[in-house]
Amino acid sequence: MAEFKFDNLVSNLPDSFAKSKDSNNYKLLATEKYISDIIYNDIQDLFNALDIDNASGKVLDMYGGRLGINRGAMTDEQYLIMLKAKIAQNLSDGTRESISNVLSFILECQTADIQIRSGTNTGEVIIENIPLLLLINAGFNIEQIIGIVNIILPVGVKVASHSFSGTFEFGSAENEYDQNKGFADDDMTIGGYFGIETTMEQEAL
């Protein structure tokens, strides 16, 4: 049985039908394909727009309305992270493994990059390491970052202290330079960043 050709509909007709470009068969089927392609592309664009990772503007606001999170002055990038944090809260069962999994989902990193342990007091957790790059690029400050983590934690559990790893490094040899780890340029478009380590009662170190 011959394979149906979706890219050239007229070619599927038996040879007894006229198939030349000036024939009515060709014109009708070419019009059919043109309209079908438009409808298919519109549907595909809709699916892509509704994918939260591709969403922006009003579509993100729609997600925020459903999740009960107001945008305020947040950019699309910041708002997306907050929406993901809310979604992740619903997926977390409160275990360290679950929290690490949802944080890796939000921060787009490996679960192994996130290290969390219980604090000395009940209801406290200590963040030993979380990559900061995505949150820094989104323009969040430390208080906002801790707020995002607290959203994911079970009710009554809060961050007691935290350590965020940086990327800044000195080269191991003279004249060695990595633009992702070394000193920044004047516009701060390249360069590594320092890590931060604090307790919730102390200034950042």
GROMACS .gro file of C-alpha atoms in nm:
model
  205
    1MET     CA    1   0.000   0.000   0.000
    2ALA     CA    2   0.139   0.341  -0.097
    3GLU     CA    3   0.233   0.577   0.184
    4PHE     CA    4   0.008   0.881   0.218
    5LYS     CA    5   0.197   1.201   0.135
    6PHE     CA    6   0.095   1.486   0.362
    7ASP     CA    7   0.330   1.740   0.205
    8ASN     CA    8   0.182   1.700  -0.145
    9LEU     CA    9  -0.182   1.600  -0.123
   10VAL     CA   10  -0.252   1.591  -0.493
   11SER     CA   11   0.008   1.319  -0.542
   12ASN     CA   12  -0.216   1.081  -0.343
   13LEU     CA   13  -0.481   1.089  -0.615
   14PRO     CA   14  -0.499   0.803  -0.868
   15ASP     CA   15  -0.332   0.871  -1.199
   16SER     CA   16  -0.675   0.901  -1.364
   17PHE     CA   17  -0.713   1.242  -1.194
   18ALA     CA   18  -0.552   1.560  -1.327
   19LYS     CA   19  -0.258   1.664  -1.105
   20SER     CA   20  -0.095   1.952  -1.291
   21LYS     CA   21  -0.054   2.282  -1.108
   22ASP     CA   22  -0.323   2.449  -1.317
   23SER     CA   23  -0.578   2.174  -1.247
   24ASN     CA   24  -0.869   2.223  -1.005
   25ASN     CA   25  -0.760   1.916  -0.811
   26TYR     CA   26  -0.418   2.066  -0.745
   27LYS     CA   27  -0.559   2.408  -0.652
   28LEU     CA   28  -0.821   2.266  -0.413
   29LEU     CA   29  -0.583   2.031  -0.236
   30ALA     CA   30  -0.308   2.296  -0.219
   31THR     CA   31  -0.561   2.531  -0.055
   32GLU     CA   32  -0.663   2.253   0.186
   33LYS     CA   33  -0.300   2.195   0.286
   34TYR     CA   34  -0.238   2.569   0.330
   35ILE     CA   35  -0.536   2.607   0.564
   36SER     CA   36  -0.451   2.287   0.754
   37ASP     CA   37  -0.092   2.406   0.808
   38ILE     CA   38  -0.215   2.738   0.949
   39ILE     CA   39  -0.451   2.562   1.191
   40TYR     CA   40  -0.183   2.311   1.296
   41ASN     CA   41   0.075   2.586   1.355
   42ASP     CA   42  -0.174   2.791   1.559
   43ILE     CA   43  -0.254   2.490   1.778
   44GLN     CA   44   0.117   2.416   1.820
   45ASP     CA   45   0.184   2.779   1.915
   46LEU     CA   46  -0.093   2.756   2.174
   47PHE     CA   47   0.056   2.440   2.328
   48ASN     CA   48   0.401   2.604   2.334
   49ALA     CA   49   0.265   2.919   2.495
   50LEU     CA   50   0.090   2.719   2.765
   51ASP     CA   51   0.414   2.539   2.852
   52ILE     CA   52   0.518   2.726   3.167
   53ASP     CA   53   0.884   2.720   3.065
   54ASN     CA   54   0.797   2.901   2.741
   55ALA     CA   55   0.530   3.126   2.890
   56SER     CA   56   0.559   3.502   2.927
   57GLY     CA   57   0.346   3.808   2.992
   58LYS     CA   58  -0.027   3.741   3.016
   59VAL     CA   59   0.017   3.364   3.005
   60LEU     CA   60   0.235   3.380   3.318
   61ASP     CA   61  -0.026   3.605   3.480
   62MET     CA   62  -0.284   3.337   3.401
   63TYR     CA   63  -0.072   3.077   3.583
   64GLY     CA   64  -0.024   3.320   3.872
   65GLY     CA   65  -0.399   3.368   3.903
   66ARG     CA   66  -0.456   2.994   3.919
   67LEU     CA   67  -0.178   2.951   4.177
   68GLY     CA   68  -0.275   3.255   4.383
   69ILE     CA   69   0.053   3.444   4.333
   70ASN     CA   70   0.045   3.811   4.237
   71ARG     CA   71   0.317   3.931   4.000
   72GLY     CA   72   0.367   4.273   4.160
   73ALA     CA   73   0.683   4.428   4.014
   74MET     CA   74   0.845   4.097   3.925
   75THR     CA   75   0.990   4.040   3.581
   76ASP     CA   76   0.883   3.737   3.375
   77GLU     CA   77   1.201   3.556   3.483
   78GLN     CA   78   1.144   3.624   3.855
   79TYR     CA   79   0.773   3.546   3.831
   80LEU     CA   80   0.842   3.213   3.659
   81ILE     CA   81   1.071   3.108   3.946
   82MET     CA   82   0.808   3.202   4.204
   83LEU     CA   83   0.541   3.008   4.014
   84LYS     CA   84   0.767   2.705   3.995
   85ALA     CA   85   0.831   2.734   4.369
   86LYS     CA   86   0.456   2.724   4.432
   87ILE     CA   87   0.413   2.425   4.203
   88ALA     CA   88   0.707   2.254   4.372
   89GLN     CA   89   0.552   2.316   4.714
   90ASN     CA   90   0.256   2.102   4.609
   91LEU     CA   91   0.491   1.827   4.491
   92SER     CA   92   0.716   1.816   4.797
   93ASP     CA   93   0.645   1.569   5.079
   94GLY     CA   94   0.879   1.748   5.322
   95THR     CA   95   1.172   1.505   5.308
   96ARG     CA   96   1.524   1.629   5.230
   97GLU     CA   97   1.526   1.424   4.912
   98SER     CA   98   1.197   1.575   4.798
   99ILE     CA   99   1.308   1.930   4.879
  100SER     CA  100   1.634   1.877   4.690
  101ASN     CA  101   1.441   1.743   4.392
  102VAL     CA  102   1.205   2.038   4.372
  103LEU     CA  103   1.487   2.290   4.423
  104SER     CA  104   1.680   2.130   4.138
  105PHE     CA  105   1.363   2.165   3.927
  106ILE     CA  106   1.334   2.536   4.010
  107LEU     CA  107   1.706   2.617   3.980
  108GLU     CA  108   1.763   2.399   3.673
  109CYS     CA  109   2.059   2.221   3.833
  110GLN     CA  110   2.154   1.872   3.944
  111THR     CA  111   2.011   1.736   4.270
  112ALA     CA  112   2.367   1.663   4.381
  113ASP     CA  113   2.439   2.038   4.370
  114ILE     CA  114   2.193   2.094   4.656
  115GLN     CA  115   2.291   1.997   5.010
  116ILE     CA  116   2.043   2.037   5.297
  117ARG     CA  117   2.048   1.893   5.649
  118SER     CA  118   1.841   1.921   5.965
  119GLY     CA  119   1.927   2.195   6.213
  120THR     CA  120   2.006   2.147   6.581
  121ASN     CA  121   1.660   2.268   6.682
  122THR     CA  122   1.324   2.125   6.582
  123GLY     CA  123   1.178   2.296   6.279
  124GLU     CA  124   1.511   2.417   6.143
  125VAL     CA  125   1.704   2.322   5.832
  126ILE     CA  126   2.055   2.421   5.731
  127ILE     CA  127   2.134   2.483   5.367
  128GLU     CA  128   2.491   2.372   5.315
  129ASN     CA  129   2.497   2.452   4.946
  130ILE     CA  130   2.267   2.580   4.672
  131PRO     CA  131   2.387   2.713   4.334
  132LEU     CA  132   2.300   3.081   4.304
  133LEU     CA  133   2.350   3.155   3.935
  134LEU     CA  134   1.990   3.131   3.810
  135LEU     CA  135   1.854   3.335   4.102
  136ILE     CA  136   2.125   3.600   4.065
  137ASN     CA  137   2.055   3.630   3.693
  138ALA     CA  138   1.686   3.673   3.774
  139GLY     CA  139   1.768   3.964   4.005
  140PHE     CA  140   1.668   3.814   4.342
  141ASN     CA  141   1.841   3.921   4.664
  142ILE     CA  142   1.933   3.685   4.948
  143GLU     CA  143   1.615   3.753   5.147
  144GLN     CA  144   1.403   3.669   4.844
  145ILE     CA  145   1.605   3.355   4.776
  146ILE     CA  146   1.553   3.233   5.134
  147GLY     CA  147   1.184   3.319   5.096
  148ILE     CA  148   1.165   3.093   4.791
  149VAL     CA  149   1.323   2.807   4.986
  150ASN     CA  150   1.086   2.864   5.279
  151ILE     CA  151   0.788   2.833   5.042
  152ILE     CA  152   0.897   2.477   4.964
  153LEU     CA  153   0.967   2.372   5.323
  154PRO     CA  154   0.690   2.207   5.529
  155VAL     CA  155   0.473   2.433   5.746
  156GLY     CA  156   0.660   2.528   6.065
  157VAL     CA  157   1.005   2.452   5.923
  158LYS     CA  158   1.238   2.741   5.840
  159VAL     CA  159   1.593   2.796   5.719
  160ALA     CA  160   1.828   2.846   6.017
  161SER     CA  161   2.148   2.910   5.821
  162HIS     CA  162   2.258   2.889   5.462
  163SER     CA  163   2.559   2.866   5.238
  164PHE     CA  164   2.545   2.945   4.869
  165SER     CA  165   2.833   2.840   4.652
  166GLY     CA  166   3.000   3.096   4.427
  167THR     CA  167   3.184   3.048   4.101
  168PHE     CA  168   3.477   3.290   4.146
  169GLU     CA  169   3.819   3.125   4.130
  170PHE     CA  170   4.178   3.237   4.084
  171GLY     CA  171   4.365   3.072   3.799
  172SER     CA  172   4.609   2.795   3.883
  173ALA     CA  173   4.873   2.939   3.651
  174GLU     CA  174   4.992   3.284   3.539
  175ASN     CA  175   4.782   3.443   3.262
  176GLU     CA  176   4.515   3.174   3.298
  177TYR     CA  177   4.163   3.321   3.283
  178ASP     CA  178   3.810   3.181   3.267
  179GLN     CA  179   3.545   3.444   3.192
  180ASN     CA  180   3.285   3.244   3.387
  181LYS     CA  181   3.501   3.220   3.701
  182GLY     CA  182   3.747   3.511   3.693
  183PHE     CA  183   3.715   3.887   3.748
  184ALA     CA  184   3.420   4.068   3.589
  185ASP     CA  185   3.434   4.331   3.319
  186ASP     CA  186   3.305   4.689   3.368
  187ASP     CA  187   2.958   4.596   3.246
  188MET     CA  188   2.942   4.288   3.474
  189THR     CA  189   2.854   4.069   3.178
  190ILE     CA  190   3.125   3.812   3.252
  191GLY     CA  191   3.307   3.688   3.561
  192GLY     CA  192   3.241   3.466   3.860
  193TYR     CA  193   3.049   3.558   4.173
  194PHE     CA  194   3.126   3.514   4.541
  195GLY     CA  195   2.943   3.265   4.758
  196ILE     CA  196   2.750   3.365   5.071
  197GLU     CA  197   2.739   3.201   5.411
  198THR     CA  198   2.520   3.329   5.696
  199THR     CA  199   2.297   3.237   5.983
  200MET     CA  200   1.958   3.404   5.987
  201GLU     CA  201   2.072   3.624   6.279
  202GLN     CA  202   2.404   3.727   6.120
  203GLU     CA  203   2.527   3.943   5.838
  204ALA     CA  204   2.650   3.765   5.526
  205LEU     CA  205   3.015   3.662   5.529
   0.00000   0.00000   0.00000
